[in-house]
Amino acid sequence: MYLNCKTFFSLRYGTMPASMLVEKAAQLGITTLALTNINITSDAWEFVEQCRQHLIKPVLGVECHQQTTFRYILLARNQEGWYQINLFLSEYLHSGHPFPDRAPALPGTYAIYTWGSLAPEILLPHELLGIKPRDINKLFRVDTLSIRHKLVVMHPVTFQDNEHFELHRILRAIDQNILISQLEPHTTGTIHDQFIHPAKMVEHFEQYPHIVENTLSILETCTVDMEMNVPRNRKYFLGSVEEDRQKLRELAYEGMEYRYGKDNPESARRIERELKIIAQLEFEAYFLISWDIIRYAQERGFFYVGRGSGANSIVAYCLKITDVDPIELDLFFERFLNPYRTSPPDFDIDFSWRDRDEIIQYVFDKYGREYTALLGTVTTFQTNAIVREMGKVYGLPKKEIDKILENGFNIQLNEDNIQRKILHFSKLMDQEKSFPNHLSIHAGGILISDEPIHHYCTTYLPPKGFSTAQLDMWQAERIGLYKFDILSQRGLGHIRDAIDLIRENKQVDIDIHNVKAFTIDTKVRENLKKVNTIGCFYIESPAMRQLLQKLECDNYLALVAASSIIRPGVAQSGMMKQYIQSYRNPASVTYLHPIIEDLLKETFGIMVYQEDVIKVAHQYANMELADADTLRRAMAGKYRGTKEFEQIQERFFANCARLGRPYEVSVEVWRQIASFANFSFSKAHSASFAVESYQSLYLKTYFPAEFMVAVINNFGGFYNRELYFQELKKTGIRLHPPCINNSDYSTNIKGEDVYVGFIHIEGLEQALAERILEERRQYGPYLHLEDFCARIAPGAEQLELLIRIGCFHFTGHTKKQLLWKSSLLVRQKDTSTSSHTMSLFSPAPVNCELPELAYHMHEDAFDEIDLLGFPLISPFEVLSHDQSAYIPARSFNKYIHLPVTTLGYLVTTKFMRTSRGEPMCFGTFLDREGHFIDTVHFPDSLRQYPFQKGGFYILQGKVVAEYSVITLEISQMRKIGYFEDKKFR
């Protein structure tokens, strides 16, 4: 009888997770339950799984709404019906067209309308009328027996109790962006839309038992035959498992010759072992599809990085999916794939943000739109968002909402109850963890299914334009759909664009995948040791720069380790500090056991990687490699507290006892595994990061100007644009402001000259910039201001921007002279529809007597600050303040444990909390000479001297050194302006 149930995946409507819906049904003795969420099928498989666990028969369907108006319910009689429902719903979600007033006769489905919306005599075979208990009186004088097979009980179940009915109303108001007092009844459910005990339901329909019987009969005809956890990815790349197996073998050995040479027994042995496991688990298609994506990228000249646990595989290395040599790093394939693993392996393939969409398009075209979809994800309500939305619903002004968020709920007894309500209902939503707000797109996941994707889910069409599944990763994995990760990364854009710029500007082609050569290059190692890494992926942040300095890192293995121990869990556990101490004093290391020394000598007895957990469990406790990986996953939290975890622990100690390992040592080994594995990092991941870091660092070392231009053009990195422009100037190039005749939309480099791109000019219209460039391309450079105005006819405001930023420096006139002349030239008209016409004669420069206009050297810099966000010269050259008394960063080593006063230009901050929960901050500044000043602001100091956005700060504090890293512990701090000293004004 319960054929109209919703969960909180009826977004901003329902209030229950699927687990609660099913548990409540089970408590009431309900044996059949239908899920019909509004225009969405995202949690269908969780619902099915929950029903089966509670011995309830699941039925699937959807409730079709046109905005806030109910249309009909579609119920799936079988898997064909479920496919048809998904297909139908997807069509309308993709197109945006309204649902038809009557549902089409979809094979294997029922369509249920509310009583009164259609006359019974015109109903088609698949159509039914639903009667709500509160509408029974509408059946008075209706011959229901004559239409008994067309009538069903339709009692909506939307929320769990009266309290959640109010939450439902809040959600409806949030959805419509209105006050709760403005809600119209037809846009919400009613307070009755809760579970009614089956006996009570029958009692409601005691005069119409045939309606109850027909409802049960209809539900009896509905089935869900889908098995959970059965692989449903595309099964074959070529056409059969045998063909795939042969193809994968051929590619692996071709790649082995490229990577290792023809005669390399170790690599051949490992390839054979991996191929055996891949064949056992029938994962050939996953490898080959990944290889196919890489092959297409190579043909298009796209730069990519394959990372993730897949870097443990030599087959992946030979197929060029990854650039990490698993033999060199002693990586375990079982960390990636083993006979106990039921899910496919995971390759994370990163592309430049410029190339990723074309790669995705290729996947859709190659494997068919019918079988392919981007993976969805669910954006949940976060606490601040809940409070802000509820505040709007209850009509609170923004300032009051901000006050709640800043100070928390400080509710007094005499206050009105609005804040109480917000606090109460926000806590109510927090109780239902991960309360969904809206659907979004997974960062990189793509599903390629064996059957058309609509057999499993509905799809929708976000603005990006690619069909996207109404499934998140966890829902997809429930039914055996596993993602391919095609990711976008700005760091790869740096590398890709740098390679192109180097080819254009220096006529040099670079094999960027020749990573082994980069790791032994003397100059690259020197730059790494000096931490000259600004702009380089993963090794430019203040924390990473300091770690590399402490390690005196100048080699690949040390960088791989640094990429792992920098992660928050390792650092907070104290293992990062212990590793640094051991790294710098290897003679002081004491190993727990000779086997531990053999296994972990590279990392000084510390389990730095997840692979270390596997090695120790395998060699010290004689656990099978697959069992050891299960241990690694268990320790990471997947099985903690379960019987499986307890069995693994018992097996570990039983094996240690059988091998005669000292009990105290075994206990300590287990403790270290337990304390570390929860936040450990895969060595393959770290190695992949280190590879990309070396690629970036090689380009920065040998082609610094082109590399920094590429970083700037990709708008990506740890820091803001200003620092990257300052870093670019260190390379010795001549940096020019935007120029009408030399700039492109992005920043360009021509020989030793760099011209800032039009994209950086705040307020400049993109359409105008593109028109300027196209006109220049077709008809040549602009001769002067008059020629530009005649050819482009810019608006007054846009022309002023171009003049102020320096685009007409080539004319020889000052900005003030140009602005004076421009007032005679600008034509006030809409240029969007104008077509270009070339005059037979170029306009002559305007000759007018210009007055002598005063000019100050700071004017250009302040125009640049206004229009670019920063000056192109050093900000210290602009600052009108006596800078001679401040100690530069290079001299800090003379003042260890002593107070100093210095002047810094703020680069970035990182706020965090102490163990007591108090806010503190790490700051990064530049001094006048361009060196970094790293600062620490403890709670008392930060409270007394808070940051006030960017700019100059006079810093006072004590110089502290840890190994070779010097920081300044701030005791006082004062922000100063550009015209701080009166005598300089």
PDB file of C-alpha atoms in Angstrom, residues 354-576:
ATOM      1  CA  ARG A 354      42.400  23.047 -21.508  1.00  0.00           C
ATOM      2  CA  ASP A 355      42.481  19.448 -22.796  1.00  0.00           C
ATOM      3  CA  ARG A 356      40.228  17.567 -20.408  1.00  0.00           C
ATOM      4  CA  ASP A 357      36.928  18.316 -22.170  1.00  0.00           C
ATOM      5  CA  GLU A 358      38.246  16.980 -25.465  1.00  0.00           C
ATOM      6  CA  ILE A 359      39.363  13.777 -23.722  1.00  0.00           C
ATOM      7  CA  ILE A 360      35.898  13.392 -22.181  1.00  0.00           C
ATOM      8  CA  GLN A 361      34.320  14.034 -25.584  1.00  0.00           C
ATOM      9  CA  TYR A 362      36.505  11.280 -27.056  1.00  0.00           C
ATOM     10  CA  VAL A 363      35.354   8.817 -24.378  1.00  0.00           C
ATOM     11  CA  PHE A 364      31.685   9.630 -25.045  1.00  0.00           C
ATOM     12  CA  ASP A 365      32.181   9.296 -28.806  1.00  0.00           C
ATOM     13  CA  LYS A 366      34.284   6.126 -28.648  1.00  0.00           C
ATOM     14  CA  TYR A 367      32.231   4.152 -26.136  1.00  0.00           C
ATOM     15  CA  GLY A 368      28.823   5.566 -26.993  1.00  0.00           C
ATOM     16  CA  ARG A 369      26.634   8.168 -25.317  1.00  0.00           C
ATOM     17  CA  GLU A 370      24.140   5.433 -24.534  1.00  0.00           C
ATOM     18  CA  TYR A 371      26.746   3.685 -22.358  1.00  0.00           C
ATOM     19  CA  THR A 372      28.694   6.650 -20.976  1.00  0.00           C
ATOM     20  CA  ALA A 373      28.013   9.286 -18.333  1.00  0.00           C
ATOM     21  CA  LEU A 374      29.938  11.536 -16.017  1.00  0.00           C
ATOM     22  CA  LEU A 375      29.698  10.428 -12.420  1.00  0.00           C
ATOM     23  CA  GLY A 376      27.546  12.622 -10.247  1.00  0.00           C
ATOM     24  CA  THR A 377      28.079  13.658  -6.675  1.00  0.00           C
ATOM     25  CA  VAL A 378      25.875  15.065  -3.950  1.00  0.00           C
ATOM     26  CA  THR A 379      26.436  18.483  -2.436  1.00  0.00           C
ATOM     27  CA  THR A 380      25.199  18.415   1.147  1.00  0.00           C
ATOM     28  CA  PHE A 381      23.944  21.165   3.435  1.00  0.00           C
ATOM     29  CA  GLN A 382      26.829  22.489   5.506  1.00  0.00           C
ATOM     30  CA  THR A 383      26.191  24.030   8.919  1.00  0.00           C
ATOM     31  CA  ASN A 384      26.861  27.635   7.882  1.00  0.00           C
ATOM     32  CA  ALA A 385      24.732  27.245   4.763  1.00  0.00           C
ATOM     33  CA  ILE A 386      21.891  25.746   6.789  1.00  0.00           C
ATOM     34  CA  VAL A 387      21.943  28.673   9.220  1.00  0.00           C
ATOM     35  CA  ARG A 388      22.131  31.246   6.430  1.00  0.00           C
ATOM     36  CA  GLU A 389      19.290  29.678   4.426  1.00  0.00           C
ATOM     37  CA  MET A 390      17.071  29.271   7.483  1.00  0.00           C
ATOM     38  CA  GLY A 391      17.754  32.829   8.515  1.00  0.00           C
ATOM     39  CA  LYS A 392      16.525  34.026   5.105  1.00  0.00           C
ATOM     40  CA  VAL A 393      13.440  31.788   5.329  1.00  0.00           C
ATOM     41  CA  TYR A 394      12.506  33.291   8.697  1.00  0.00           C
ATOM     42  CA  GLY A 395      13.162  36.810   7.460  1.00  0.00           C
ATOM     43  CA  LEU A 396      16.263  37.667   9.476  1.00  0.00           C
ATOM     44  CA  PRO A 397      18.369  40.539   8.099  1.00  0.00           C
ATOM     45  CA  LYS A 398      21.798  39.611   6.754  1.00  0.00           C
ATOM     46  CA  LYS A 399      23.607  41.357   9.621  1.00  0.00           C
ATOM     47  CA  GLU A 400      21.787  39.235  12.193  1.00  0.00           C
ATOM     48  CA  ILE A 401      22.564  36.044  10.273  1.00  0.00           C
ATOM     49  CA  ASP A 402      26.225  37.084  10.067  1.00  0.00           C
ATOM     50  CA  LYS A 403      26.223  37.711  13.808  1.00  0.00           C
ATOM     51  CA  ILE A 404      24.906  34.186  14.484  1.00  0.00           C
ATOM     52  CA  LEU A 405      27.622  32.689  12.278  1.00  0.00           C
ATOM     53  CA  GLU A 406      30.357  34.784  13.859  1.00  0.00           C
ATOM     54  CA  ASN A 407      29.365  34.348  17.497  1.00  0.00           C
ATOM     55  CA  GLY A 408      27.323  31.174  17.541  1.00  0.00           C
ATOM     56  CA  PHE A 409      23.885  30.882  19.073  1.00  0.00           C
ATOM     57  CA  ASN A 410      24.043  32.958  22.242  1.00  0.00           C
ATOM     58  CA  ILE A 411      20.321  32.766  23.027  1.00  0.00           C
ATOM     59  CA  GLN A 412      18.952  34.571  26.036  1.00  0.00           C
ATOM     60  CA  LEU A 413      15.718  33.612  27.783  1.00  0.00           C
ATOM     61  CA  ASN A 414      14.023  36.855  26.831  1.00  0.00           C
ATOM     62  CA  GLU A 415      14.834  36.622  23.132  1.00  0.00           C
ATOM     63  CA  ASP A 416      12.233  35.707  20.492  1.00  0.00           C
ATOM     64  CA  ASN A 417      12.140  32.147  19.272  1.00  0.00           C
ATOM     65  CA  ILE A 418      13.427  32.633  15.681  1.00  0.00           C
ATOM     66  CA  GLN A 419      17.036  31.886  16.638  1.00  0.00           C
ATOM     67  CA  ARG A 420      15.788  28.970  18.726  1.00  0.00           C
ATOM     68  CA  LYS A 421      14.015  27.570  15.701  1.00  0.00           C
ATOM     69  CA  ILE A 422      17.071  27.985  13.483  1.00  0.00           C
ATOM     70  CA  LEU A 423      19.268  26.298  16.088  1.00  0.00           C
ATOM     71  CA  HIS A 424      16.768  23.477  16.577  1.00  0.00           C
ATOM     72  CA  PHE A 425      16.226  22.684  12.909  1.00  0.00           C
ATOM     73  CA  SER A 426      19.878  23.053  11.962  1.00  0.00           C
ATOM     74  CA  LYS A 427      20.696  20.457  14.640  1.00  0.00           C
ATOM     75  CA  LEU A 428      17.873  18.298  13.304  1.00  0.00           C
ATOM     76  CA  MET A 429      19.463  18.359   9.832  1.00  0.00           C
ATOM     77  CA  ASP A 430      22.890  17.695  11.298  1.00  0.00           C
ATOM     78  CA  GLN A 431      21.520  14.535  12.929  1.00  0.00           C
ATOM     79  CA  GLU A 432      20.812  13.149   9.455  1.00  0.00           C
ATOM     80  CA  LYS A 433      24.423  13.121   8.318  1.00  0.00           C
ATOM     81  CA  SER A 434      25.123  14.360   4.783  1.00  0.00           C
ATOM     82  CA  PHE A 435      21.694  15.910   4.186  1.00  0.00           C
ATOM     83  CA  PRO A 436      21.623  16.385   0.386  1.00  0.00           C
ATOM     84  CA  ASN A 437      21.168  19.859  -1.035  1.00  0.00           C
ATOM     85  CA  HIS A 438      21.668  19.450  -4.774  1.00  0.00           C
ATOM     86  CA  LEU A 439      23.390  17.266  -7.345  1.00  0.00           C
ATOM     87  CA  SER A 440      26.763  18.148  -8.780  1.00  0.00           C
ATOM     88  CA  ILE A 441      29.484  16.541 -10.897  1.00  0.00           C
ATOM     89  CA  HIS A 442      32.269  14.338  -9.545  1.00  0.00           C
ATOM     90  CA  ALA A 443      35.726  15.863  -9.989  1.00  0.00           C
ATOM     91  CA  GLY A 444      36.737  13.408 -12.697  1.00  0.00           C
ATOM     92  CA  GLY A 445      34.713  10.197 -12.673  1.00  0.00           C
ATOM     93  CA  ILE A 446      33.303   8.711 -15.882  1.00  0.00           C
ATOM     94  CA  LEU A 447      31.107   5.603 -16.033  1.00  0.00           C
ATOM     95  CA  ILE A 448      31.315   3.264 -19.025  1.00  0.00           C
ATOM     96  CA  SER A 449      28.687   0.544 -18.593  1.00  0.00           C
ATOM     97  CA  ASP A 450      28.083  -2.831 -20.196  1.00  0.00           C
ATOM     98  CA  GLU A 451      24.379  -2.139 -20.748  1.00  0.00           C
ATOM     99  CA  PRO A 452      22.906   1.274 -21.633  1.00  0.00           C
ATOM    100  CA  ILE A 453      23.454   3.524 -18.637  1.00  0.00           C
ATOM    101  CA  HIS A 454      19.730   4.101 -18.151  1.00  0.00           C
ATOM    102  CA  HIS A 455      19.318   0.489 -17.048  1.00  0.00           C
ATOM    103  CA  TYR A 456      20.908   1.700 -13.819  1.00  0.00           C
ATOM    104  CA  CYS A 457      20.129   5.389 -13.337  1.00  0.00           C
ATOM    105  CA  THR A 458      18.664   8.616 -14.632  1.00  0.00           C
ATOM    106  CA  THR A 459      20.991  11.176 -16.190  1.00  0.00           C
ATOM    107  CA  TYR A 460      20.777  14.948 -16.354  1.00  0.00           C
ATOM    108  CA  LEU A 461      22.616  17.610 -18.328  1.00  0.00           C
ATOM    109  CA  PRO A 462      24.576  20.219 -16.332  1.00  0.00           C
ATOM    110  CA  PRO A 463      25.826  23.385 -18.071  1.00  0.00           C
ATOM    111  CA  LYS A 464      29.070  21.579 -18.920  1.00  0.00           C
ATOM    112  CA  GLY A 465      27.091  19.702 -21.570  1.00  0.00           C
ATOM    113  CA  PHE A 466      27.995  16.099 -20.751  1.00  0.00           C
ATOM    114  CA  SER A 467      25.349  13.615 -19.657  1.00  0.00           C
ATOM    115  CA  THR A 468      25.768  13.059 -15.900  1.00  0.00           C
ATOM    116  CA  ALA A 469      24.498  10.160 -13.802  1.00  0.00           C
ATOM    117  CA  GLN A 470      22.192  10.823 -10.860  1.00  0.00           C
ATOM    118  CA  LEU A 471      24.533   8.575  -8.877  1.00  0.00           C
ATOM    119  CA  ASP A 472      27.441   9.325  -6.620  1.00  0.00           C
ATOM    120  CA  MET A 473      30.436   7.017  -6.391  1.00  0.00           C
ATOM    121  CA  TRP A 474      29.049   4.985  -3.481  1.00  0.00           C
ATOM    122  CA  GLN A 475      25.674   4.387  -5.108  1.00  0.00           C
ATOM    123  CA  ALA A 476      27.357   3.409  -8.382  1.00  0.00           C
ATOM    124  CA  GLU A 477      29.692   0.970  -6.649  1.00  0.00           C
ATOM    125  CA  ARG A 478      26.695  -0.721  -4.992  1.00  0.00           C
ATOM    126  CA  ILE A 479      25.649  -2.095  -8.369  1.00  0.00           C
ATOM    127  CA  GLY A 480      29.150  -2.668  -9.713  1.00  0.00           C
ATOM    128  CA  LEU A 481      29.702   0.512 -11.758  1.00  0.00           C
ATOM    129  CA  TYR A 482      33.228   1.783 -11.154  1.00  0.00           C
ATOM    130  CA  LYS A 483      34.588   5.060 -12.424  1.00  0.00           C
ATOM    131  CA  PHE A 484      37.444   5.983 -14.688  1.00  0.00           C
ATOM    132  CA  ASP A 485      39.079   9.145 -13.334  1.00  0.00           C
ATOM    133  CA  ILE A 486      39.747  11.785 -15.998  1.00  0.00           C
ATOM    134  CA  LEU A 487      40.869  14.723 -13.903  1.00  0.00           C
ATOM    135  CA  SER A 488      41.823  18.319 -14.567  1.00  0.00           C
ATOM    136  CA  GLN A 489      44.858  19.889 -12.959  1.00  0.00           C
ATOM    137  CA  ARG A 490      46.224  23.387 -13.347  1.00  0.00           C
ATOM    138  CA  GLY A 491      49.745  22.135 -12.692  1.00  0.00           C
ATOM    139  CA  LEU A 492      49.613  20.127 -15.913  1.00  0.00           C
ATOM    140  CA  GLY A 493      48.517  23.237 -17.746  1.00  0.00           C
ATOM    141  CA  HIS A 494      51.754  24.883 -16.581  1.00  0.00           C
ATOM    142  CA  ILE A 495      53.804  22.052 -18.047  1.00  0.00           C
ATOM    143  CA  ARG A 496      51.809  21.699 -21.266  1.00  0.00           C
ATOM    144  CA  ASP A 497      51.877  25.432 -22.029  1.00  0.00           C
ATOM    145  CA  ALA A 498      55.541  25.769 -21.036  1.00  0.00           C
ATOM    146  CA  ILE A 499      56.493  23.060 -23.545  1.00  0.00           C
ATOM    147  CA  ASP A 500      54.612  24.934 -26.293  1.00  0.00           C
ATOM    148  CA  LEU A 501      56.136  28.294 -25.332  1.00  0.00           C
ATOM    149  CA  ILE A 502      59.657  26.824 -25.258  1.00  0.00           C
ATOM    150  CA  ARG A 503      59.118  25.333 -28.696  1.00  0.00           C
ATOM    151  CA  GLU A 504      57.888  28.675 -30.070  1.00  0.00           C
ATOM    152  CA  ASN A 505      60.352  30.952 -28.291  1.00  0.00           C
ATOM    153  CA  LYS A 506      63.487  28.790 -28.118  1.00  0.00           C
ATOM    154  CA  GLN A 507      62.854  26.247 -30.916  1.00  0.00           C
ATOM    155  CA  VAL A 508      63.502  23.410 -28.472  1.00  0.00           C
ATOM    156  CA  ASP A 509      61.429  20.223 -28.244  1.00  0.00           C
ATOM    157  CA  ILE A 510      61.354  18.558 -24.829  1.00  0.00           C
ATOM    158  CA  ASP A 511      60.615  14.923 -24.023  1.00  0.00           C
ATOM    159  CA  ILE A 512      58.825  15.705 -20.776  1.00  0.00           C
ATOM    160  CA  HIS A 513      58.370  12.018 -19.958  1.00  0.00           C
ATOM    161  CA  ASN A 514      62.141  11.495 -19.684  1.00  0.00           C
ATOM    162  CA  VAL A 515      61.826  11.818 -15.921  1.00  0.00           C
ATOM    163  CA  LYS A 516      64.802   9.605 -15.026  1.00  0.00           C
ATOM    164  CA  ALA A 517      67.117  12.082 -16.754  1.00  0.00           C
ATOM    165  CA  PHE A 518      65.564  14.955 -14.794  1.00  0.00           C
ATOM    166  CA  THR A 519      66.094  13.239 -11.433  1.00  0.00           C
ATOM    167  CA  ILE A 520      69.865  12.965 -11.958  1.00  0.00           C
ATOM    168  CA  ASP A 521      70.358  16.361 -13.619  1.00  0.00           C
ATOM    169  CA  THR A 522      72.859  18.380 -11.536  1.00  0.00           C
ATOM    170  CA  LYS A 523      71.201  21.769 -12.023  1.00  0.00           C
ATOM    171  CA  VAL A 524      67.745  20.404 -11.249  1.00  0.00           C
ATOM    172  CA  ARG A 525      69.050  18.806  -8.052  1.00  0.00           C
ATOM    173  CA  GLU A 526      70.713  22.074  -7.094  1.00  0.00           C
ATOM    174  CA  ASN A 527      67.463  24.014  -7.576  1.00  0.00           C
ATOM    175  CA  LEU A 528      65.624  21.416  -5.503  1.00  0.00           C
ATOM    176  CA  LYS A 529      68.156  21.726  -2.686  1.00  0.00           C
ATOM    177  CA  LYS A 530      67.918  25.524  -2.794  1.00  0.00           C
ATOM    178  CA  VAL A 531      64.132  25.165  -2.850  1.00  0.00           C
ATOM    179  CA  ASN A 532      63.887  27.373  -5.921  1.00  0.00           C
ATOM    180  CA  THR A 533      60.466  25.891  -6.564  1.00  0.00           C
ATOM    181  CA  ILE A 534      57.914  28.708  -6.953  1.00  0.00           C
ATOM    182  CA  GLY A 535      55.392  27.637  -9.595  1.00  0.00           C
ATOM    183  CA  CYS A 536      56.319  23.948  -9.361  1.00  0.00           C
ATOM    184  CA  PHE A 537      53.584  21.455  -8.626  1.00  0.00           C
ATOM    185  CA  TYR A 538      53.341  20.304  -4.993  1.00  0.00           C
ATOM    186  CA  ILE A 539      56.696  21.739  -3.906  1.00  0.00           C
ATOM    187  CA  GLU A 540      56.053  25.498  -3.839  1.00  0.00           C
ATOM    188  CA  SER A 541      53.904  25.995  -0.735  1.00  0.00           C
ATOM    189  CA  PRO A 542      55.535  27.468   2.386  1.00  0.00           C
ATOM    190  CA  ALA A 543      55.098  24.213   4.326  1.00  0.00           C
ATOM    191  CA  MET A 544      56.650  22.133   1.551  1.00  0.00           C
ATOM    192  CA  ARG A 545      59.511  24.581   1.034  1.00  0.00           C
ATOM    193  CA  GLN A 546      60.325  24.395   4.735  1.00  0.00           C
ATOM    194  CA  LEU A 547      60.157  20.590   4.765  1.00  0.00           C
ATOM    195  CA  LEU A 548      62.496  20.346   1.764  1.00  0.00           C
ATOM    196  CA  GLN A 549      64.934  22.687   3.501  1.00  0.00           C
ATOM    197  CA  LYS A 550      64.869  20.607   6.674  1.00  0.00           C
ATOM    198  CA  LEU A 551      65.536  17.441   4.640  1.00  0.00           C
ATOM    199  CA  GLU A 552      68.134  19.204   2.456  1.00  0.00           C
ATOM    200  CA  CYS A 553      66.289  17.357  -0.280  1.00  0.00           C
ATOM    201  CA  ASP A 554      68.175  16.933  -3.545  1.00  0.00           C
ATOM    202  CA  ASN A 555      67.101  13.499  -4.823  1.00  0.00           C
ATOM    203  CA  TYR A 556      64.089  11.602  -6.080  1.00  0.00           C
ATOM    204  CA  LEU A 557      63.590   9.210  -3.151  1.00  0.00           C
ATOM    205  CA  ALA A 558      63.750  12.012  -0.592  1.00  0.00           C
ATOM    206  CA  LEU A 559      61.188  13.985  -2.579  1.00  0.00           C
ATOM    207  CA  VAL A 560      58.900  10.939  -2.772  1.00  0.00           C
ATOM    208  CA  ALA A 561      59.099  10.640   1.018  1.00  0.00           C
ATOM    209  CA  ALA A 562      58.501  14.370   1.473  1.00  0.00           C
ATOM    210  CA  SER A 563      55.366  14.135  -0.666  1.00  0.00           C
ATOM    211  CA  SER A 564      54.005  11.591   1.804  1.00  0.00           C
ATOM    212  CA  ILE A 565      55.039  12.964   5.183  1.00  0.00           C
ATOM    213  CA  ILE A 566      53.795  16.484   4.386  1.00  0.00           C
ATOM    214  CA  ARG A 567      50.224  15.203   4.663  1.00  0.00           C
ATOM    215  CA  PRO A 568      48.304  16.479   7.708  1.00  0.00           C
ATOM    216  CA  GLY A 569      47.812  13.149   9.486  1.00  0.00           C
ATOM    217  CA  VAL A 570      51.506  12.288   9.398  1.00  0.00           C
ATOM    218  CA  ALA A 571      52.565  15.765  10.499  1.00  0.00           C
ATOM    219  CA  GLN A 572      50.071  15.891  13.370  1.00  0.00           C
ATOM    220  CA  SER A 573      51.059  12.443  14.619  1.00  0.00           C
ATOM    221  CA  GLY A 574      54.652  13.573  15.153  1.00  0.00           C
ATOM    222  CA  MET A 575      56.009  11.154  12.550  1.00  0.00           C
ATOM    223  CA  MET A 576      57.132  13.971  10.256  1.00  0.00           C
TER     224      MET A 576
END
